[in-house]
mmCIF file of C-alpha atoms in Angstrom:
data_model
loop_
_atom_site.group_PDB
_atom_site.id
_atom_site.type_symbol
_atom_site.label_atom_id
_atom_site.label_comp_id
_atom_site.label_asym_id
_atom_site.label_seq_id
_atom_site.Cartn_x
_atom_site.Cartn_y
_atom_site.Cartn_z
ATOM 1 C CA ALA M 1 -16.021 -85.014 47.961
ATOM 2 C CA LYS M 2 -17.477 -86.486 50.810
ATOM 3 C CA GLY M 3 -18.549 -89.957 50.448
ATOM 4 C CA VAL M 4 -16.562 -90.988 47.559
ATOM 5 C CA PRO M 5 -13.998 -93.779 48.667
ATOM 6 C CA SER M 6 -10.307 -93.864 47.707
ATOM 7 C CA ILE M 7 -10.035 -90.738 46.095
ATOM 8 C CA HIS M 8 -6.872 -89.669 47.797
ATOM 9 C CA LYS M 9 -5.501 -92.803 49.096
ATOM 10 C CA GLY M 10 -6.003 -96.315 48.059
ATOM 11 C CA PHE M 11 -6.793 -97.484 44.531
ATOM 12 C CA THR M 12 -8.716 -94.729 42.176
ATOM 13 C CA PRO M 13 -9.637 -96.509 38.578
ATOM 14 C CA ASN M 14 -9.296 -94.582 35.605
ATOM 15 C CA GLY M 15 -12.352 -92.803 34.533
ATOM 16 C CA VAL M 16 -13.013 -91.087 38.309
ATOM 17 C CA PHE M 17 -12.688 -87.025 38.136
ATOM 18 C CA THR M 18 -12.073 -84.799 41.009
ATOM 19 C CA LEU M 19 -12.441 -81.399 39.382
ATOM 20 C CA ASN M 20 -10.514 -78.815 40.922
ATOM 21 C CA SER M 21 -9.157 -76.301 38.580
ATOM 22 C CA ARG M 22 -9.860 -75.134 34.919
ATOM 23 C CA ARG M 23 -6.773 -77.454 33.697
ATOM 24 C CA ASP M 24 -8.779 -80.600 35.249
ATOM 25 C CA VAL M 25 -11.670 -79.605 33.054
ATOM 26 C CA THR M 26 -9.727 -79.125 29.893
ATOM 27 C CA SER M 27 -8.071 -82.578 30.498
ATOM 28 C CA VAL M 28 -11.308 -84.355 31.344
ATOM 29 C CA SER M 29 -12.820 -82.625 27.978
ATOM 30 C CA THR M 30 -10.375 -84.112 25.814
ATOM 31 C CA TRP M 31 -10.559 -87.542 27.660
ATOM 32 C CA VAL M 32 -14.288 -87.430 26.683
ATOM 33 C CA LYS M 33 -13.280 -86.781 22.957
ATOM 34 C CA ASP M 34 -10.361 -89.142 22.624
ATOM 35 C CA VAL M 35 -11.710 -91.929 24.736
ATOM 36 C CA PHE M 36 -15.370 -91.975 25.999
ATOM 37 C CA LEU M 37 -16.683 -91.069 22.810
ATOM 38 C CA LYS M 38 -15.174 -94.160 20.836
ATOM 39 C CA SER M 39 -16.768 -96.677 23.535
ATOM 40 C CA ASN M 40 -20.187 -97.611 24.565
ATOM 41 C CA GLY M 41 -19.907 -97.524 28.381
ATOM 42 C CA LYS M 42 -22.288 -95.043 30.666
ATOM 43 C CA ALA M 43 -20.992 -92.005 32.514
ATOM 44 C CA ILE M 44 -22.172 -91.377 36.243
ATOM 45 C CA ILE M 45 -22.804 -87.546 36.870
ATOM 46 C CA TYR M 46 -23.288 -87.910 41.084
ATOM 47 C CA GLY M 47 -24.838 -84.957 42.812
ATOM 48 C CA CYS M 48 -27.646 -82.780 43.072
ATOM 49 C CA THR M 49 -25.972 -79.300 42.600
ATOM 50 C CA VAL M 50 -26.009 -76.614 39.685
ATOM 51 C CA ASP M 51 -22.559 -77.996 38.949
ATOM 52 C CA ALA M 52 -23.624 -81.546 38.336
ATOM 53 C CA TYR M 53 -26.734 -80.072 35.829
ATOM 54 C CA THR M 54 -23.797 -78.152 34.090
ATOM 55 C CA CYS M 55 -21.927 -81.245 33.745
ATOM 56 C CA VAL M 56 -24.817 -82.902 31.873
ATOM 57 C CA ASN M 57 -24.822 -79.998 29.537
ATOM 58 C CA GLY M 58 -21.304 -80.106 28.966
ATOM 59 C CA LEU M 59 -21.216 -83.658 28.149
ATOM 60 C CA LEU M 60 -24.525 -83.140 25.742
ATOM 61 C CA GLU M 61 -22.551 -80.425 24.078
ATOM 62 C CA LEU M 62 -19.330 -82.586 23.710
ATOM 63 C CA GLY M 63 -21.378 -85.039 21.434
ATOM 64 C CA VAL M 64 -22.298 -87.746 24.395
ATOM 65 C CA PRO M 65 -25.890 -89.267 23.715
ATOM 66 C CA GLY M 66 -28.099 -88.867 26.579
ATOM 67 C CA SER M 67 -28.916 -92.548 26.790
ATOM 68 C CA ARG M 68 -25.505 -92.618 27.923
ATOM 69 C CA LEU M 69 -25.764 -90.683 30.917
ATOM 70 C CA ILE M 70 -26.890 -91.465 34.257
ATOM 71 C CA MET M 71 -27.599 -88.778 37.182
ATOM 72 C CA VAL M 72 -27.844 -90.410 40.873
ATOM 73 C CA HIS M 73 -28.978 -88.073 43.789
ATOM 74 C CA PRO M 74 -26.985 -88.295 46.835
ATOM 75 C CA PRO M 75 -28.989 -87.650 50.206
ATOM 76 C CA ASN M 76 -30.024 -83.652 50.468
ATOM 77 C CA GLU M 77 -32.097 -82.254 52.876
ATOM 78 C CA MET M 78 -33.055 -79.683 50.335
ATOM 79 C CA PRO M 79 -35.646 -80.717 47.571
ATOM 80 C CA ASN M 80 -33.634 -80.182 44.864
ATOM 81 C CA CYS M 81 -30.464 -77.374 43.975
ATOM 82 C CA PHE M 82 -33.201 -74.943 42.404
ATOM 83 C CA ASN M 83 -35.869 -75.087 45.329
ATOM 84 C CA ASN M 84 -38.170 -74.354 42.571
ATOM 85 C CA ALA M 85 -40.690 -76.678 41.293
ATOM 86 C CA TYR M 86 -40.741 -75.358 37.564
ATOM 87 C CA LEU M 87 -37.116 -75.460 37.203
ATOM 88 C CA GLU M 88 -36.844 -79.263 38.581
ATOM 89 C CA ASN M 89 -39.736 -80.056 36.141
ATOM 90 C CA ALA M 90 -38.315 -78.106 33.045
ATOM 91 C CA MET M 91 -34.747 -80.287 33.845
ATOM 92 C CA LYS M 92 -37.211 -83.618 34.362
ATOM 93 C CA LYS M 93 -38.418 -82.808 30.755
ATOM 94 C CA ILE M 94 -35.310 -82.233 28.902
ATOM 95 C CA PHE M 95 -33.858 -85.268 30.423
ATOM 96 C CA ASP M 96 -36.798 -87.280 29.096
ATOM 97 C CA GLN M 97 -36.453 -85.984 25.594
ATOM 98 C CA ASN M 98 -32.626 -86.192 25.764
ATOM 99 C CA GLY M 99 -32.816 -90.159 27.248
ATOM 100 C CA ILE M 100 -30.983 -89.371 30.175
ATOM 101 C CA GLU M 101 -31.535 -91.804 33.200
ATOM 102 C CA ILE M 102 -32.084 -90.763 36.676
ATOM 103 C CA PRO M 103 -33.175 -93.496 39.254
ATOM 104 C CA GLU M 104 -36.608 -93.012 40.861
ATOM 105 C CA ARG M 105 -35.342 -92.889 44.192
ATOM 106 C CA ARG M 106 -33.126 -90.116 45.864
ATOM 107 C CA GLY M 107 -30.495 -90.430 48.661
ATOM 108 C CA TYR M 108 -28.026 -92.827 47.233
ATOM 109 C CA ARG M 109 -24.765 -92.777 49.035
ATOM 110 C CA LEU M 110 -21.473 -94.298 46.922
ATOM 111 C CA ALA M 111 -20.335 -97.287 48.731
ATOM 112 C CA ARG M 112 -17.425 -98.724 46.350
ATOM 113 C CA TRP M 113 -16.505 -99.405 42.757
ATOM 114 C CA ASN M 114 -15.473 -102.332 40.875
ATOM 115 C CA HIS M 115 -16.837 -104.554 43.806
ATOM 116 C CA GLY M 116 -13.949 -103.518 45.881
ATOM 117 C CA LYS M 117 -11.336 -105.017 43.191
ATOM 118 C CA ASN M 118 -8.336 -103.024 42.585
ATOM 119 C CA GLU M 119 -8.796 -103.098 38.806
ATOM 120 C CA SER M 120 -7.195 -100.258 36.477
ATOM 121 C CA ALA M 121 -10.520 -99.479 34.414
ATOM 122 C CA LEU M 122 -13.950 -98.130 35.817
ATOM 123 C CA LYS M 123 -16.561 -100.922 35.106
ATOM 124 C CA VAL M 124 -19.422 -100.930 37.988
ATOM 125 C CA ALA M 125 -20.207 -98.333 40.940
ATOM 126 C CA THR M 126 -22.334 -99.464 43.923
ATOM 127 C CA PHE M 127 -24.467 -97.522 45.803
ATOM 128 C CA THR M 128 -26.301 -97.604 49.272
ATOM 129 C CA SER M 129 -29.809 -96.317 50.313
ATOM 130 C CA GLU M 130 -32.175 -96.424 53.186
ATOM 131 C CA ALA M 131 -34.199 -98.507 50.579
ATOM 132 C CA LYS M 132 -32.279 -101.007 48.739
ATOM 133 C CA PRO M 133 -28.664 -100.741 47.138
ATOM 134 C CA LEU M 134 -28.039 -99.732 43.649
ATOM 135 C CA GLN M 135 -25.672 -101.173 41.157
ATOM 136 C CA LEU M 136 -24.430 -99.661 37.791
ATOM 137 C CA GLU M 137 -22.148 -100.191 34.857
ATOM 138 C CA CYS M 138 -20.568 -97.300 33.628
ATOM 139 C CA GLU M 139 -17.097 -96.337 32.081
ATOM 140 C CA ALA M 140 -16.628 -92.786 34.022
ATOM 141 C CA PHE M 141 -17.984 -90.975 36.947
ATOM 142 C CA PHE M 142 -17.997 -87.102 37.655
ATOM 143 C CA CYS M 143 -18.723 -86.586 41.482
ATOM 144 C CA PHE M 144 -20.302 -83.480 42.421
ATOM 145 C CA ASP M 145 -21.362 -84.247 46.116
ATOM 146 C CA HIS M 146 -20.678 -81.718 48.648
ATOM 147 C CA LYS M 147 -17.770 -79.779 47.949
ATOM 148 C CA SER M 148 -15.104 -80.450 50.605
ATOM 149 C CA VAL M 149 -11.199 -79.000 50.679
ATOM 150 C CA ASP M 150 -8.752 -80.570 48.096
ATOM 151 C CA TYR M 151 -6.166 -83.133 50.119
ATOM 152 C CA ASP M 152 -3.233 -80.839 48.741
ATOM 153 C CA ALA M 153 -4.357 -77.880 50.212
ATOM 154 C CA PHE M 154 -4.942 -79.472 53.610
ATOM 155 C CA LYS M 155 -2.000 -80.972 53.538
ATOM 156 C CA ALA M 156 0.005 -77.730 52.921
ATOM 157 C CA MET M 157 -1.990 -75.630 55.451
ATOM 158 C CA ASN M 158 -1.559 -78.661 58.014
ATOM 159 C CA ASN M 159 2.056 -78.708 57.450
ATOM 160 C CA SER M 160 2.315 -74.847 57.648
ATOM 161 C CA CYS M 161 0.501 -75.413 61.367
ATOM 162 C CA LEU M 162 -2.552 -73.389 60.651
ATOM 163 C CA VAL M 163 -5.474 -74.659 62.577
ATOM 164 C CA PHE M 164 -7.861 -76.852 60.512
ATOM 165 C CA ASP M 165 -11.202 -77.690 61.837
ATOM 166 C CA GLY M 166 -12.756 -79.140 58.424
ATOM 167 C CA ARG M 167 -11.993 -75.948 56.815
ATOM 168 C CA LEU M 168 -9.326 -73.186 57.260
ATOM 169 C CA VAL M 169 -10.123 -71.208 60.602
ATOM 170 C CA ILE M 170 -10.316 -67.403 60.527
ATOM 171 C CA ASP M 171 -11.608 -64.523 62.837
ATOM 172 C CA LYS M 172 -13.651 -61.410 61.254
ATOM 173 C CA HIS M 173 -10.569 -60.021 60.434
ATOM 174 C CA PHE M 174 -9.949 -62.858 57.803
ATOM 175 C CA ARG M 175 -6.969 -63.808 60.083
ATOM 176 C CA THR M 176 -5.657 -67.304 60.551
ATOM 177 C CA ASN M 177 -4.146 -68.317 63.702
ATOM 178 C CA ASP M 178 -1.074 -66.666 62.074
ATOM 179 C CA PRO M 179 -1.755 -63.109 61.791
ATOM 180 C CA SER M 180 0.538 -62.806 59.010
ATOM 181 C CA ILE M 181 -1.856 -65.007 56.723
ATOM 182 C CA LEU M 182 -5.031 -63.909 56.066
ATOM 183 C CA ALA M 183 -7.687 -66.141 53.867
ATOM 184 C CA ALA M 184 -11.418 -65.643 52.633
ATOM 185 C CA GLY M 185 -13.940 -67.832 50.768
ATOM 186 C CA SER M 186 -15.468 -71.332 50.808
ATOM 187 C CA LEU M 187 -12.262 -72.709 51.851
ATOM 188 C CA THR M 188 -12.525 -71.256 55.451
ATOM 189 C CA LYS M 189 -14.848 -70.940 58.404
ATOM 190 C CA TYR M 190 -15.250 -68.910 61.416
ATOM 191 C CA VAL M 191 -13.387 -69.877 64.635
ATOM 192 C CA ARG M 192 -15.749 -71.537 67.125
ATOM 193 C CA LYS M 193 -15.665 -68.693 69.794
ATOM 194 C CA TYR M 194 -18.281 -66.985 67.551
ATOM 195 C CA HIS M 195 -20.695 -70.153 68.336
ATOM 196 C CA ASN M 196 -22.127 -70.105 64.987
ATOM 197 C CA GLU M 197 -21.435 -72.800 62.871
ATOM 198 C CA ASN M 198 -23.735 -72.358 59.817
ATOM 199 C CA TRP M 199 -22.155 -69.038 59.003
ATOM 200 C CA SER M 200 -19.534 -68.627 56.566
ATOM 201 C CA HIS M 201 -17.975 -67.068 53.538
ATOM 202 C CA LEU M 202 -19.622 -69.664 51.541
ATOM 203 C CA ASN M 203 -23.216 -67.847 52.066
ATOM 204 C CA PHE M 204 -22.155 -64.615 51.152
ATOM 205 C CA ASN M 205 -21.593 -62.774 47.530
ATOM 206 C CA SER M 206 -17.850 -63.776 46.590
ATOM 207 C CA LYS M 207 -17.204 -60.518 45.203
ATOM 208 C CA GLU M 208 -18.121 -58.355 48.514
ATOM 209 C CA ILE M 209 -15.798 -60.804 50.567
ATOM 210 C CA GLY M 210 -12.884 -60.417 48.313
ATOM 211 C CA GLN M 211 -13.216 -56.399 48.389
ATOM 212 C CA LYS M 212 -13.305 -56.780 51.940
ATOM 213 C CA LEU M 213 -10.419 -58.765 52.023
ATOM 214 C CA ALA M 214 -8.566 -56.545 49.711
ATOM 215 C CA HIS M 215 -9.007 -53.614 52.358
ATOM 216 C CA ALA M 216 -7.747 -55.704 55.273
ATOM 217 C CA ILE M 217 -4.773 -56.406 53.545
ATOM 218 C CA LEU M 218 -4.445 -52.475 52.255
ATOM 219 C CA GLN M 219 -4.042 -51.417 55.829
ATOM 220 C CA LYS M 220 -1.105 -53.642 56.207
ATOM 221 C CA PHE M 221 0.766 -51.835 53.734
ATOM 222 C CA ASP M 222 -0.501 -48.215 53.386
ATOM 223 C CA PRO M 223 -0.113 -46.164 56.854
ATOM 224 C CA THR M 224 -2.675 -43.530 55.608
ATOM 225 C CA LEU M 225 -5.325 -45.850 55.879
ATOM 226 C CA GLU M 226 -4.873 -46.408 59.687
ATOM 227 C CA ASP M 227 -7.815 -43.696 60.451
ATOM 228 C CA MET M 228 -10.345 -45.970 58.539
ATOM 229 C CA VAL M 229 -10.042 -48.931 61.159
ATOM 230 C CA ASP M 230 -13.561 -49.562 62.716
ATOM 231 C CA ILE M 231 -14.027 -47.994 65.599
ATOM 232 C CA ASN M 232 -15.880 -50.654 67.018
ATOM 233 C CA ASP M 233 -13.134 -53.034 66.366
ATOM 234 C CA GLY M 234 -12.544 -54.675 69.581
ATOM 235 C CA GLU M 235 -12.852 -57.826 71.262
ATOM 236 C CA ASP M 236 -16.350 -58.571 70.795
ATOM 237 C CA ASN M 237 -17.270 -62.050 68.911
ATOM 238 C CA LEU M 238 -19.658 -60.581 66.250
ATOM 239 C CA ILE M 239 -19.402 -62.104 63.010
ATOM 240 C CA PRO M 240 -19.511 -59.064 59.987
ATOM 241 C CA THR M 241 -22.405 -58.931 58.132
ATOM 242 C CA TYR M 242 -22.681 -58.835 54.293
ATOM 243 C CA LYS M 243 -25.635 -57.243 52.103
ATOM 244 C CA GLU M 244 -24.567 -57.392 48.292
ATOM 245 C CA ALA M 245 -27.041 -60.258 46.406
ATOM 246 C CA LYS M 246 -25.594 -63.756 45.847
ATOM 247 C CA CYS M 247 -26.143 -64.769 42.536
ATOM 248 C CA ILE M 248 -25.592 -67.931 40.532
ATOM 249 C CA HIS M 249 -25.426 -67.945 36.507
ATOM 250 C CA ALA M 250 -25.143 -71.434 34.657
ATOM 251 C CA GLN M 251 -25.844 -73.095 31.336
ATOM 252 C CA LEU M 252 -28.212 -75.929 31.917
ATOM 253 C CA PRO M 253 -29.200 -78.699 29.637
ATOM 254 C CA GLY M 254 -31.222 -78.128 26.520
ATOM 255 C CA LYS M 255 -28.969 -74.970 26.183
ATOM 256 C CA LEU M 256 -30.949 -72.860 28.767
ATOM 257 C CA PHE M 257 -29.401 -69.972 30.450
ATOM 258 C CA TYR M 258 -30.146 -69.955 34.376
ATOM 259 C CA LEU M 259 -29.938 -66.938 36.448
ATOM 260 C CA GLN M 260 -30.693 -66.935 40.610
ATOM 261 C CA ILE M 261 -30.378 -63.530 42.553
ATOM 262 C CA GLY M 262 -31.140 -63.762 46.258
ATOM 263 C CA LYS M 263 -30.093 -62.419 49.854
ATOM 264 C CA PRO M 264 -27.166 -64.116 51.422
ATOM 265 C CA ASN M 265 -28.059 -66.573 53.794
ATOM 266 C CA THR M 266 -27.013 -69.464 55.953
ATOM 267 C CA ILE M 267 -29.391 -72.266 53.905
ATOM 268 C CA ALA M 268 -28.383 -74.389 50.769
ATOM 269 C CA GLY M 269 -31.433 -72.975 48.777
ATOM 270 C CA MET M 270 -31.215 -69.420 47.654
ATOM 271 C CA GLN M 271 -34.778 -69.486 47.068
ATOM 272 C CA ALA M 272 -36.385 -68.512 50.578
ATOM 273 C CA PRO M 273 -39.770 -70.193 51.159
ATOM 274 C CA LEU M 274 -42.762 -67.599 50.709
ATOM 275 C CA THR M 275 -44.775 -66.398 53.679
ATOM 276 C CA GLU M 276 -48.609 -65.153 53.848
ATOM 277 C CA SER M 277 -47.231 -61.460 52.945
ATOM 278 C CA ASP M 278 -44.941 -62.574 50.379
ATOM 279 C CA LEU M 279 -46.132 -61.917 46.567
ATOM 280 C CA GLU M 280 -45.119 -64.135 44.076
ATOM 281 C CA LEU M 281 -44.937 -62.728 40.119
ATOM 282 C CA ILE M 282 -44.380 -65.328 37.466
ATOM 283 C CA THR M 283 -44.434 -65.094 33.728
ATOM 284 C CA GLY M 284 -43.001 -67.081 30.847
ATOM 285 C CA ASP M 285 -42.600 -70.535 30.120
ATOM 286 C CA VAL M 286 -39.194 -71.936 28.335
ATOM 287 C CA PHE M 287 -41.424 -74.692 26.490
ATOM 288 C CA ASP M 288 -43.993 -72.419 24.999
ATOM 289 C CA ASP M 289 -42.524 -70.392 21.927
ATOM 290 C CA ALA M 290 -44.957 -67.833 22.413
ATOM 291 C CA LYS M 291 -43.358 -66.403 25.982
ATOM 292 C CA PRO M 292 -40.507 -68.585 26.130
ATOM 293 C CA ASP M 293 -38.576 -67.090 28.674
ATOM 294 C CA TYR M 294 -39.073 -67.873 32.710
ATOM 295 C CA PHE M 295 -38.973 -65.022 35.061
ATOM 296 C CA ARG M 296 -40.109 -64.943 38.719
ATOM 297 C CA LEU M 297 -39.795 -62.497 41.226
ATOM 298 C CA HIS M 298 -40.377 -62.929 44.900
ATOM 299 C CA ILE M 299 -41.227 -59.561 46.655
ATOM 300 C CA ASN M 300 -41.088 -60.015 50.455
ATOM 301 C CA GLN M 301 -43.015 -58.240 53.286
ATOM 302 C CA TYR M 302 -41.712 -55.399 53.099
ATOM 303 C CA SER M 303 -42.472 -54.842 49.491
ATOM 304 C CA LYS M 304 -38.815 -55.449 48.288
ATOM 305 C CA ILE M 305 -37.594 -57.707 45.656
ATOM 306 C CA GLU M 306 -35.682 -60.385 47.668
ATOM 307 C CA THR M 307 -35.207 -63.256 44.886
ATOM 308 C CA ILE M 308 -34.868 -63.153 41.139
ATOM 309 C CA THR M 309 -35.026 -66.095 38.997
ATOM 310 C CA CYS M 310 -34.669 -66.235 35.436
ATOM 311 C CA LEU M 311 -34.569 -69.242 32.614
ATOM 312 C CA SER M 312 -33.967 -68.431 29.176
ATOM 313 C CA LYS M 313 -32.957 -69.833 25.812
ATOM 314 C CA ASN M 314 -31.151 -66.634 25.330
ATOM 315 C CA PRO M 315 -27.693 -65.253 27.054
ATOM 316 C CA LEU M 316 -28.830 -63.196 30.279
ATOM 317 C CA LYS M 317 -27.436 -59.743 31.181
ATOM 318 C CA THR M 318 -26.702 -60.411 34.798
ATOM 319 C CA SER M 319 -25.650 -56.816 35.915
ATOM 320 C CA ASN M 320 -29.311 -55.544 34.432
ATOM 321 C CA TYR M 321 -30.978 -57.850 36.902
ATOM 322 C CA LEU M 322 -28.965 -57.189 40.077
ATOM 323 C CA CYS M 323 -29.874 -53.657 39.551
ATOM 324 C CA LEU M 324 -33.640 -55.182 40.745
ATOM 325 C CA TYR M 325 -32.547 -56.860 43.793
ATOM 326 C CA ASP M 326 -33.701 -55.248 47.305
ATOM 327 C CA MET M 327 -35.831 -52.498 44.949
ATOM 328 C CA HIS M 328 -38.900 -51.288 46.372
ATOM 329 C CA GLU M 329 -41.924 -52.080 44.520
ATOM 330 C CA ARG M 330 -42.971 -48.738 44.221
ATOM 331 C CA TYR M 331 -39.764 -47.848 42.160
ATOM 332 C CA LEU M 332 -41.135 -50.139 39.409
ATOM 333 C CA ASN M 333 -44.053 -48.376 38.800
ATOM 334 C CA ASN M 334 -46.219 -49.736 41.525
ATOM 335 C CA LEU M 335 -45.502 -53.162 40.312
ATOM 336 C CA LYS M 336 -48.068 -54.861 42.722
ATOM 337 C CA GLN M 337 -51.043 -53.027 40.933
#
């Protein structure tokens, strides 16, 4: 992650984790049970992403007291990862109930740990900000800042002479500079000739991207699909469009199930701001036993459902809610009326 010193080169003390796979998560869970719970030190969760909140929930479920957790927010252009005032206030309330500490100010950037000394164990982390620095004693550090490319993956691609410009460069047909190597997903970015740096696979539905990638690979092996090639396939610099909803599903602190469904876009927050012609329908409150499920529908200017936000104490059936996306309100028994 950006802003984390000495992760891949130089010295990294024990207790600093970069999670790249499910195996890493399993090893960290073992470390928490066997080492961290037997001590009195604190853990810092650095980030303001949904992953950071799920990490807090995971630590609480492993038996870590909330009083031993500190969440530090790095600089971020968005108000929060949910882009929803209700969800942000709900998380604050749950953090207060569990005694989880959050510094009042936002925009802290990690500067160093252990005062720059090469000590084997993590003892203290120092942050800088526009106001004043922050110094916190800790025994564990979980980083969920901006996602970047794993160093080993970068080294493998660079040694293979693949063009790397912050991420693996591909064209609109998923091809790298080696036509025999195709790539897709958040690891990639489009070639600069398209003149759209903000447009990447990170903004779209990963299942839809995977289906199109599979079709592109299948054309290389099945000659009967030659007629299925797009007739507009030329040298134009138009990036393909993706239409399926982007979905985030997670379990947040307080054992709350969170679901966010929205249109693919090029901004970090999925929940688009409302315009004068939009309509927002909200029911429920997770802190009210009479109506415990929070449900929000955003109907856009074309009377179609553009965003669905759910927060519930019970597991959510994602496939059912996905059916509502982009549906006209007339099909829902004249929902506006």
